[in-house]
């Protein structure tokens, strides 16, 4: 079985050339994909817009109407860093629907795994608010769709974007059907994602946050995944793994203070794929979030796609960071001692 991809065909006119979250991002990825020999071996899933019912499963009516109204104007700002254009309503619906389409291909068994190449990104969008370059929460909408309509009982969402996925966390904070696990630099926008945020009510123990000191890179991430993220996934036993794949943790990224490399992202994807093989028949879908150095972004997406497609050689044209990394041992020890999924406590 092949790896599925879908590219949001309506993203280009949701653009602001002076903003880092610009159409050139997905264009750089598409150009790299076209230049590689990989595209022919992938299953291209038709993109389609999300329905308003699918949005409503995650977002308030007021928030949806604000995005629709903003897009009646040539250019508008929902907050100081989240723009819309007259094309943004279509682009945002298509980003969410395209994510759903890739998840359906994987859950339905026509693809082995997949990557939704979409923008605008989604993980900062909360139930009631578009923010942080995100209009609708694509990955959360797809997770809810999988649970409500595709017979999926439990979803693990791993978010390795350099920023905390506050929107996804908020949406599922009290929901034991979704395990949300985020690695992110701290301090950094949006300021949430502390270790003590572990979910509440029925969802207590199904949120796991790893706030990282600036400078953590390939070595630290490898340890955090081996000692915390993957064991937590094993314990939770999801039926599907979704990944908020942001590449602004790359050392060359202008926004992120972490030091991951292209090869480092490939190694994380390999670990997540192995976990998916172990717990959910290999069902894993990556969903594009951030990443603002165009070269690092395109190379990292290509490397992760090559891993998903079982290519053995991964090219890292930018190489590793040349800084020493801070030690993450204390963070790992605290997680093992305190987080319900790792400390042997009863969890949903
Ligand atoms: Zn980000």
mmCIF file of C-alpha atoms and ligand atoms in Angstrom:
data_model
loop_
_atom_site.group_PDB
_atom_site.id
_atom_site.type_symbol
_atom_site.label_atom_id
_atom_site.label_comp_id
_atom_site.label_asym_id
_atom_site.label_seq_id
_atom_site.Cartn_x
_atom_site.Cartn_y
_atom_site.Cartn_z
ATOM 1 C CA UNK A 1 0.000 0.000 0.000
ATOM 2 C CA UNK A 2 1.114 3.491 -0.809
ATOM 3 C CA UNK A 3 1.496 6.737 1.128
ATOM 4 C CA UNK A 4 -1.357 9.191 0.513
ATOM 5 C CA UNK A 5 -0.886 12.905 0.041
ATOM 6 C CA UNK A 6 -3.271 15.738 -0.711
ATOM 7 C CA UNK A 7 -2.336 19.345 -1.355
ATOM 8 C CA UNK A 8 -4.775 22.172 -0.613
ATOM 9 C CA UNK A 9 -5.514 23.442 -4.153
ATOM 10 C CA UNK A 10 -7.069 26.694 -2.886
ATOM 11 C CA UNK A 11 -4.316 27.931 -0.586
ATOM 12 C CA UNK A 12 -2.443 30.309 -2.908
ATOM 13 C CA UNK A 13 -4.748 33.325 -2.671
ATOM 14 C CA UNK A 14 -4.701 33.128 1.139
ATOM 15 C CA UNK A 15 -1.453 35.057 1.081
ATOM 16 C CA UNK A 16 0.310 38.012 2.627
ATOM 17 C CA UNK A 17 3.821 38.364 1.207
ATOM 18 C CA UNK A 18 5.048 40.397 4.192
ATOM 19 C CA UNK A 19 3.905 37.682 6.603
ATOM 20 C CA UNK A 20 5.954 34.536 7.335
ATOM 21 C CA UNK A 21 2.847 32.334 6.886
ATOM 22 C CA UNK A 22 2.674 32.918 3.131
ATOM 23 C CA UNK A 23 1.727 30.955 0.015
ATOM 24 C CA UNK A 24 5.405 30.521 -0.911
ATOM 25 C CA UNK A 25 5.642 27.937 1.893
ATOM 26 C CA UNK A 26 3.412 25.357 0.258
ATOM 27 C CA UNK A 27 4.723 26.335 -3.177
ATOM 28 C CA UNK A 28 8.268 25.476 -2.007
ATOM 29 C CA UNK A 29 7.048 22.086 -0.805
ATOM 30 C CA UNK A 30 5.183 21.389 -4.061
ATOM 31 C CA UNK A 31 8.252 22.388 -6.102
ATOM 32 C CA UNK A 32 10.457 20.013 -4.084
ATOM 33 C CA UNK A 33 7.900 17.245 -4.498
ATOM 34 C CA UNK A 34 7.730 17.784 -8.258
ATOM 35 C CA UNK A 35 11.521 17.824 -8.555
ATOM 36 C CA UNK A 36 11.836 14.537 -6.665
ATOM 37 C CA UNK A 37 11.164 11.113 -8.057
ATOM 38 C CA UNK A 38 8.850 10.434 -5.133
ATOM 39 C CA UNK A 39 5.600 11.982 -6.332
ATOM 40 C CA UNK A 40 4.834 9.215 -8.839
ATOM 41 C CA UNK A 41 4.919 6.595 -6.108
ATOM 42 C CA UNK A 42 2.412 8.399 -3.864
ATOM 43 C CA UNK A 43 -1.375 8.059 -3.877
ATOM 44 C CA UNK A 44 -2.821 11.530 -4.529
ATOM 45 C CA UNK A 45 -6.138 11.915 -2.770
ATOM 46 C CA UNK A 46 -8.602 14.466 -4.211
ATOM 47 C CA UNK A 47 -8.872 17.563 -2.048
ATOM 48 C CA UNK A 48 -12.318 18.696 -0.932
ATOM 49 C CA UNK A 49 -13.784 21.359 1.358
ATOM 50 C CA UNK A 50 -14.960 20.562 4.874
ATOM 51 C CA UNK A 51 -18.681 20.939 5.496
ATOM 52 C CA UNK A 52 -19.953 23.432 8.036
ATOM 53 C CA UNK A 53 -21.171 20.492 10.101
ATOM 54 C CA UNK A 54 -17.588 19.200 10.275
ATOM 55 C CA UNK A 55 -16.379 22.630 11.446
ATOM 56 C CA UNK A 56 -19.215 22.806 13.993
ATOM 57 C CA UNK A 57 -18.071 19.575 15.626
ATOM 58 C CA UNK A 58 -15.047 21.527 16.910
ATOM 59 C CA UNK A 59 -15.723 25.286 16.611
ATOM 60 C CA UNK A 60 -18.427 27.725 17.747
ATOM 61 C CA UNK A 61 -20.872 29.198 15.259
ATOM 62 C CA UNK A 62 -19.664 32.726 16.133
ATOM 63 C CA UNK A 63 -16.056 31.897 15.321
ATOM 64 C CA UNK A 64 -16.983 30.290 12.001
ATOM 65 C CA UNK A 65 -19.091 33.337 11.082
ATOM 66 C CA UNK A 66 -16.206 35.702 11.929
ATOM 67 C CA UNK A 67 -13.919 33.901 9.472
ATOM 68 C CA UNK A 68 -16.655 33.949 6.807
ATOM 69 C CA UNK A 69 -17.277 37.673 7.349
ATOM 70 C CA UNK A 70 -13.541 38.524 7.367
ATOM 71 C CA UNK A 71 -13.198 36.888 3.986
ATOM 72 C CA UNK A 72 -15.846 39.189 2.486
ATOM 73 C CA UNK A 73 -13.150 41.901 2.626
ATOM 74 C CA UNK A 74 -10.015 42.089 0.462
ATOM 75 C CA UNK A 75 -7.802 41.975 3.551
ATOM 76 C CA UNK A 76 -8.605 41.738 7.216
ATOM 77 C CA UNK A 77 -6.854 40.841 10.488
ATOM 78 C CA UNK A 78 -8.533 38.556 13.025
ATOM 79 C CA UNK A 79 -5.805 39.298 15.542
ATOM 80 C CA UNK A 80 -2.483 41.097 15.209
ATOM 81 C CA UNK A 81 -0.826 38.132 13.476
ATOM 82 C CA UNK A 82 -3.707 36.282 11.794
ATOM 83 C CA UNK A 83 -4.751 37.698 8.414
ATOM 84 C CA UNK A 84 -7.509 36.837 5.987
ATOM 85 C CA UNK A 85 -8.014 37.671 2.322
ATOM 86 C CA UNK A 86 -11.118 37.277 0.163
ATOM 87 C CA UNK A 87 -9.896 33.732 -0.588
ATOM 88 C CA UNK A 88 -9.424 32.679 3.033
ATOM 89 C CA UNK A 89 -12.853 31.131 3.638
ATOM 90 C CA UNK A 90 -12.389 28.768 0.685
ATOM 91 C CA UNK A 91 -8.751 28.105 1.597
ATOM 92 C CA UNK A 92 -9.591 27.317 5.233
ATOM 93 C CA UNK A 93 -12.522 25.019 4.374
ATOM 94 C CA UNK A 94 -10.314 23.224 1.861
ATOM 95 C CA UNK A 95 -7.433 22.843 4.371
ATOM 96 C CA UNK A 96 -9.734 21.144 6.879
ATOM 97 C CA UNK A 97 -11.532 19.014 4.269
ATOM 98 C CA UNK A 98 -8.273 17.927 2.642
ATOM 99 C CA UNK A 99 -6.984 16.771 6.034
ATOM 100 C CA UNK A 100 -10.176 14.737 6.462
ATOM 101 C CA UNK A 101 -9.705 13.248 2.964
ATOM 102 C CA UNK A 102 -6.213 11.946 3.799
ATOM 103 C CA UNK A 103 -7.412 10.527 7.134
ATOM 104 C CA UNK A 104 -10.284 8.763 5.332
ATOM 105 C CA UNK A 105 -7.856 7.209 2.823
ATOM 106 C CA UNK A 106 -5.731 5.797 5.632
ATOM 107 C CA UNK A 107 -8.554 4.656 7.914
ATOM 108 C CA UNK A 108 -10.468 3.258 4.929
ATOM 109 C CA UNK A 109 -7.444 1.188 3.948
ATOM 110 C CA UNK A 110 -6.695 2.616 0.497
ATOM 111 C CA UNK A 111 -3.388 4.054 1.763
ATOM 112 C CA UNK A 112 -0.851 2.848 4.286
ATOM 113 C CA UNK A 113 -0.231 6.272 5.841
ATOM 114 C CA UNK A 114 -0.429 9.859 4.669
ATOM 115 C CA UNK A 115 0.537 13.521 4.733
ATOM 116 C CA UNK A 116 -1.963 16.392 4.375
ATOM 117 C CA UNK A 117 -0.077 19.297 2.787
ATOM 118 C CA UNK A 118 -2.314 22.132 3.849
ATOM 119 C CA UNK A 119 -2.317 25.765 4.868
ATOM 120 C CA UNK A 120 -3.544 27.912 6.574
ATOM 121 C CA UNK A 121 -2.235 25.913 9.553
ATOM 122 C CA UNK A 122 -4.573 24.918 12.379
ATOM 123 C CA UNK A 123 -3.173 23.952 15.778
ATOM 124 C CA UNK A 124 -3.576 27.339 17.498
ATOM 125 C CA UNK A 125 -7.280 27.625 16.586
ATOM 126 C CA UNK A 126 -9.311 27.029 19.770
ATOM 127 C CA UNK A 127 -13.001 26.063 19.984
ATOM 128 C CA UNK A 128 -13.977 29.751 19.879
ATOM 129 C CA UNK A 129 -11.034 31.641 18.389
ATOM 130 C CA UNK A 130 -8.872 31.789 15.263
ATOM 131 C CA UNK A 131 -5.350 32.850 16.260
ATOM 132 C CA UNK A 132 -1.622 32.414 15.587
ATOM 133 C CA UNK A 133 -1.925 32.276 11.742
ATOM 134 C CA UNK A 134 -4.611 29.544 12.146
ATOM 135 C CA UNK A 135 -8.239 29.895 11.026
ATOM 136 C CA UNK A 136 -9.759 26.443 11.683
ATOM 137 C CA UNK A 137 -8.096 23.575 13.544
ATOM 138 C CA UNK A 138 -7.548 21.129 10.671
ATOM 139 C CA UNK A 139 -6.139 18.256 12.729
ATOM 140 C CA UNK A 140 -8.814 18.516 15.436
ATOM 141 C CA UNK A 141 -11.587 18.578 12.819
ATOM 142 C CA UNK A 142 -10.130 15.441 11.203
ATOM 143 C CA UNK A 143 -9.739 13.694 14.585
ATOM 144 C CA UNK A 144 -13.367 14.416 15.500
ATOM 145 C CA UNK A 145 -14.500 13.205 12.074
ATOM 146 C CA UNK A 146 -12.556 9.956 12.523
ATOM 147 C CA UNK A 147 -14.196 9.377 15.928
ATOM 148 C CA UNK A 148 -17.718 10.453 14.939
ATOM 149 C CA UNK A 149 -17.918 8.899 11.477
ATOM 150 C CA UNK A 150 -15.075 6.462 10.731
ATOM 151 C CA UNK A 151 -15.380 4.050 13.644
ATOM 152 C CA UNK A 152 -12.166 5.198 15.338
ATOM 153 C CA UNK A 153 -12.308 4.914 19.128
ATOM 154 C CA UNK A 154 -9.135 6.708 20.208
ATOM 155 C CA UNK A 155 -6.775 9.134 18.475
ATOM 156 C CA UNK A 156 -3.290 10.202 19.564
ATOM 157 C CA UNK A 157 -2.257 13.640 18.293
ATOM 158 C CA UNK A 158 1.492 14.291 18.522
ATOM 159 C CA UNK A 159 2.420 17.949 17.941
ATOM 160 C CA UNK A 160 6.115 18.584 17.211
ATOM 161 C CA UNK A 161 5.656 22.160 15.965
ATOM 162 C CA UNK A 162 7.967 24.521 17.898
ATOM 163 C CA UNK A 163 4.897 26.288 19.308
ATOM 164 C CA UNK A 164 2.440 24.739 21.762
ATOM 165 C CA UNK A 165 -0.731 23.473 20.057
ATOM 166 C CA UNK A 166 -2.970 25.341 22.467
ATOM 167 C CA UNK A 167 -6.043 25.099 20.235
ATOM 168 C CA UNK A 168 -5.878 21.328 19.893
ATOM 169 C CA UNK A 169 -5.245 21.006 23.628
ATOM 170 C CA UNK A 170 -8.283 23.175 24.461
ATOM 171 C CA UNK A 171 -10.559 21.254 22.094
ATOM 172 C CA UNK A 172 -9.763 17.881 23.656
ATOM 173 C CA UNK A 173 -8.769 18.861 27.221
ATOM 174 C CA UNK A 174 -11.694 17.005 28.820
ATOM 175 C CA UNK A 175 -12.027 14.338 26.121
ATOM 176 C CA UNK A 176 -10.528 10.924 26.892
ATOM 177 C CA UNK A 177 -10.954 9.802 23.255
ATOM 178 C CA UNK A 178 -8.028 11.988 22.168
ATOM 179 C CA UNK A 179 -4.515 11.904 23.650
ATOM 180 C CA UNK A 180 -2.755 15.194 22.903
ATOM 181 C CA UNK A 181 1.029 15.275 23.282
ATOM 182 C CA UNK A 182 3.074 18.382 22.463
ATOM 183 C CA UNK A 183 6.783 19.189 22.369
ATOM 184 C CA UNK A 184 7.414 22.929 22.178
ATOM 185 C CA UNK A 185 9.969 25.585 23.065
ATOM 186 C CA UNK A 186 9.329 27.483 26.272
ATOM 187 C CA UNK A 187 9.132 30.393 26.762
ATOM 188 C CA UNK A 188 7.544 31.038 23.369
ATOM 189 C CA UNK A 189 4.186 31.973 21.809
ATOM 190 C CA UNK A 190 1.423 31.258 22.850
ATOM 191 C CA UNK A 191 2.737 30.710 26.396
ATOM 192 C CA UNK A 192 0.605 27.662 27.253
ATOM 193 C CA UNK A 193 1.681 23.996 27.493
ATOM 194 C CA UNK A 194 3.133 23.711 31.002
ATOM 195 C CA UNK A 195 4.005 20.280 32.410
ATOM 196 C CA UNK A 196 1.109 20.514 34.882
ATOM 197 C CA UNK A 197 -1.444 20.801 32.025
ATOM 198 C CA UNK A 198 -2.459 17.118 31.795
ATOM 199 C CA UNK A 199 -6.169 17.315 30.937
ATOM 200 C CA UNK A 200 -9.139 17.466 33.277
ATOM 201 C CA UNK A 201 -12.350 15.631 34.099
ATOM 202 C CA UNK A 202 -12.688 12.528 31.949
ATOM 203 C CA UNK A 203 -9.624 13.709 30.019
ATOM 204 C CA UNK A 204 -7.296 13.815 33.027
ATOM 205 C CA UNK A 205 -4.052 12.166 31.911
ATOM 206 C CA UNK A 206 -4.777 12.397 28.176
ATOM 207 C CA UNK A 207 -2.803 15.626 27.653
ATOM 208 C CA UNK A 208 0.999 15.563 27.914
ATOM 209 C CA UNK A 209 3.176 18.638 27.530
ATOM 210 C CA UNK A 210 6.945 18.766 27.116
ATOM 211 C CA UNK A 211 7.991 22.442 27.334
ATOM 212 C CA UNK A 212 11.615 22.550 26.170
ATOM 213 C CA UNK A 213 14.478 24.912 26.957
ATOM 214 C CA UNK A 214 15.750 26.826 23.928
ATOM 215 C CA UNK A 215 18.408 24.895 22.021
ATOM 216 C CA UNK A 216 17.026 21.342 22.280
ATOM 217 C CA UNK A 217 17.583 19.459 19.016
ATOM 218 C CA UNK A 218 18.031 16.010 17.486
ATOM 219 C CA UNK A 219 19.611 14.325 20.528
ATOM 220 C CA UNK A 220 17.144 15.720 23.065
ATOM 221 C CA UNK A 221 14.153 14.922 20.872
ATOM 222 C CA UNK A 222 15.347 11.350 20.328
ATOM 223 C CA UNK A 223 15.473 10.830 24.099
ATOM 224 C CA UNK A 224 12.125 12.551 24.713
ATOM 225 C CA UNK A 225 10.438 10.389 22.085
ATOM 226 C CA UNK A 226 12.080 7.139 23.265
ATOM 227 C CA UNK A 227 11.487 7.771 26.978
ATOM 228 C CA UNK A 228 8.224 9.762 27.080
ATOM 229 C CA UNK A 229 6.251 10.213 23.852
ATOM 230 C CA UNK A 230 6.382 6.656 22.484
ATOM 231 C CA UNK A 231 5.829 4.934 25.880
ATOM 232 C CA UNK A 232 2.813 7.214 26.462
ATOM 233 C CA UNK A 233 1.383 6.297 23.043
ATOM 234 C CA UNK A 234 1.894 2.602 23.830
ATOM 235 C CA UNK A 235 0.079 2.979 27.127
ATOM 236 C CA UNK A 236 -2.812 4.934 25.554
ATOM 237 C CA UNK A 237 -3.218 2.496 22.637
ATOM 238 C CA UNK A 238 -4.795 4.748 19.995
ATOM 239 C CA UNK A 239 -6.512 3.431 16.850
ATOM 240 C CA UNK A 240 -4.963 6.228 14.794
ATOM 241 C CA UNK A 241 -1.976 8.566 15.189
ATOM 242 C CA UNK A 242 -2.168 12.102 13.804
ATOM 243 C CA UNK A 243 0.842 14.412 13.818
ATOM 244 C CA UNK A 244 0.801 18.218 13.875
ATOM 245 C CA UNK A 245 3.911 18.400 11.724
ATOM 246 C CA UNK A 246 5.378 21.867 12.130
ATOM 247 C CA UNK A 247 8.951 22.417 10.987
ATOM 248 C CA UNK A 248 9.673 25.682 12.797
ATOM 249 C CA UNK A 249 11.791 23.707 15.279
ATOM 250 C CA UNK A 250 14.485 23.462 12.592
ATOM 251 C CA UNK A 251 17.746 25.224 13.546
ATOM 252 C CA UNK A 252 17.475 27.531 10.518
ATOM 253 C CA UNK A 253 13.911 28.643 11.244
ATOM 254 C CA UNK A 254 13.516 32.397 11.831
ATOM 255 C CA UNK A 255 10.796 31.939 14.501
ATOM 256 C CA UNK A 256 11.873 28.889 16.484
ATOM 257 C CA UNK A 257 14.655 28.649 19.121
ATOM 258 C CA UNK A 258 15.112 24.843 18.853
ATOM 259 C CA UNK A 259 17.834 23.075 16.828
ATOM 260 C CA UNK A 260 16.269 20.080 15.045
ATOM 261 C CA UNK A 261 17.678 19.115 11.644
ATOM 262 C CA UNK A 262 16.028 17.619 8.556
ATOM 263 C CA UNK A 263 17.509 14.249 9.540
ATOM 264 C CA UNK A 264 16.176 14.786 13.066
ATOM 265 C CA UNK A 265 12.614 15.242 11.773
ATOM 266 C CA UNK A 266 12.994 12.085 9.678
ATOM 267 C CA UNK A 267 14.112 10.180 12.785
ATOM 268 C CA UNK A 268 11.070 11.383 14.764
ATOM 269 C CA UNK A 269 8.760 10.295 11.951
ATOM 270 C CA UNK A 270 10.456 6.883 11.887
ATOM 271 C CA UNK A 271 9.807 6.476 15.625
ATOM 272 C CA UNK A 272 6.157 7.483 15.270
ATOM 273 C CA UNK A 273 5.703 5.089 12.330
ATOM 274 C CA UNK A 274 7.138 2.227 14.382
ATOM 275 C CA UNK A 275 4.738 3.078 17.220
ATOM 276 C CA UNK A 276 1.845 3.139 14.740
ATOM 277 C CA UNK A 277 2.871 -0.303 13.438
ATOM 278 C CA UNK A 278 2.857 -1.551 16.989
ATOM 279 C CA UNK A 279 -0.462 -0.140 18.208
ATOM 280 C CA UNK A 280 -2.683 0.768 15.227
ATOM 281 C CA UNK A 281 -1.718 -1.213 12.135
ATOM 282 C CA UNK A 282 0.559 1.562 10.888
ATOM 283 C CA UNK A 283 -2.214 4.160 10.641
ATOM 284 C CA UNK A 284 -0.482 7.549 10.856
ATOM 285 C CA UNK A 285 -1.212 10.851 9.109
ATOM 286 C CA UNK A 286 1.008 13.942 9.234
ATOM 287 C CA UNK A 287 -0.684 17.331 8.905
ATOM 288 C CA UNK A 288 1.380 20.397 8.008
ATOM 289 C CA UNK A 289 1.513 23.201 10.589
ATOM 290 C CA UNK A 290 4.388 25.763 10.806
ATOM 291 C CA UNK A 291 7.877 26.053 9.289
ATOM 292 C CA UNK A 292 9.135 29.388 7.957
ATOM 293 C CA UNK A 293 12.578 28.815 6.447
ATOM 294 C CA UNK A 294 11.471 27.708 2.985
ATOM 295 C CA UNK A 295 14.520 25.510 2.297
ATOM 296 C CA UNK A 296 14.397 23.801 5.681
ATOM 297 C CA UNK A 297 10.618 23.410 5.407
ATOM 298 C CA UNK A 298 10.632 21.813 1.957
ATOM 299 C CA UNK A 299 13.574 19.515 2.789
ATOM 300 C CA UNK A 300 12.003 18.430 6.099
ATOM 301 C CA UNK A 301 8.616 17.665 4.522
ATOM 302 C CA UNK A 302 10.340 15.681 1.767
ATOM 303 C CA UNK A 303 12.402 13.734 4.313
ATOM 304 C CA UNK A 304 9.294 12.830 6.332
ATOM 305 C CA UNK A 305 7.437 11.829 3.159
ATOM 306 C CA UNK A 306 10.370 9.608 2.165
ATOM 307 C CA UNK A 307 10.255 7.938 5.574
ATOM 308 C CA UNK A 308 6.484 7.411 5.295
ATOM 309 C CA UNK A 309 7.010 5.889 1.836
ATOM 310 C CA UNK A 310 9.722 3.596 3.232
ATOM 311 C CA UNK A 311 12.578 5.178 1.328
ATOM 312 C CA UNK A 312 15.751 4.195 3.103
ATOM 313 C CA UNK A 313 17.923 7.152 2.172
ATOM 314 C CA UNK A 314 16.979 10.580 3.452
ATOM 315 C CA UNK A 315 18.782 13.676 2.220
ATOM 316 C CA UNK A 316 19.617 16.499 4.646
ATOM 317 C CA UNK A 317 20.877 19.395 2.514
ATOM 318 C CA UNK A 318 21.184 21.742 5.499
ATOM 319 C CA UNK A 319 23.034 19.434 7.876
ATOM 320 C CA UNK A 320 22.919 19.425 11.682
ATOM 321 C CA UNK A 321 23.023 22.396 14.063
ATOM 322 C CA UNK A 322 26.456 23.148 15.428
ATOM 323 C CA UNK A 323 25.453 24.154 18.972
ATOM 324 C CA UNK A 324 25.579 22.043 22.141
ATOM 325 C CA UNK A 325 22.115 21.041 23.420
ATOM 326 C CA UNK A 326 20.704 21.557 26.910
ATOM 327 C CA UNK A 327 20.124 18.355 28.897
ATOM 328 C CA UNK A 328 16.550 17.020 29.057
ATOM 329 C CA UNK A 329 17.161 14.314 31.711
ATOM 330 C CA UNK A 330 15.393 16.184 34.519
ATOM 331 C CA UNK A 331 12.306 16.776 32.358
ATOM 332 C CA UNK A 332 12.153 13.083 31.441
ATOM 333 C CA UNK A 333 12.507 12.066 35.094
ATOM 334 C CA UNK A 334 9.683 14.422 36.168
ATOM 335 C CA UNK A 335 7.398 13.073 33.432
ATOM 336 C CA UNK A 336 8.060 9.471 34.435
ATOM 337 C CA UNK A 337 7.311 10.301 38.021
ATOM 338 C CA UNK A 338 4.304 12.572 37.576
ATOM 339 C CA UNK A 339 2.397 12.012 34.345
ATOM 340 C CA UNK A 340 -0.531 9.581 34.820
ATOM 341 C CA UNK A 341 0.226 7.741 31.531
ATOM 342 C CA UNK A 342 3.822 7.038 32.565
ATOM 343 C CA UNK A 343 3.609 6.784 36.342
ATOM 344 C CA UNK A 344 1.396 3.710 36.285
ATOM 345 C CA UNK A 345 -1.776 5.510 37.360
ATOM 346 C CA UNK A 346 -5.209 4.571 36.108
ATOM 347 C CA UNK A 347 -6.003 6.418 32.926
ATOM 348 C CA UNK A 348 -9.035 6.294 30.649
HETATM 349 ZN ZN1 LIG B 1 4.689 26.933 14.945
#
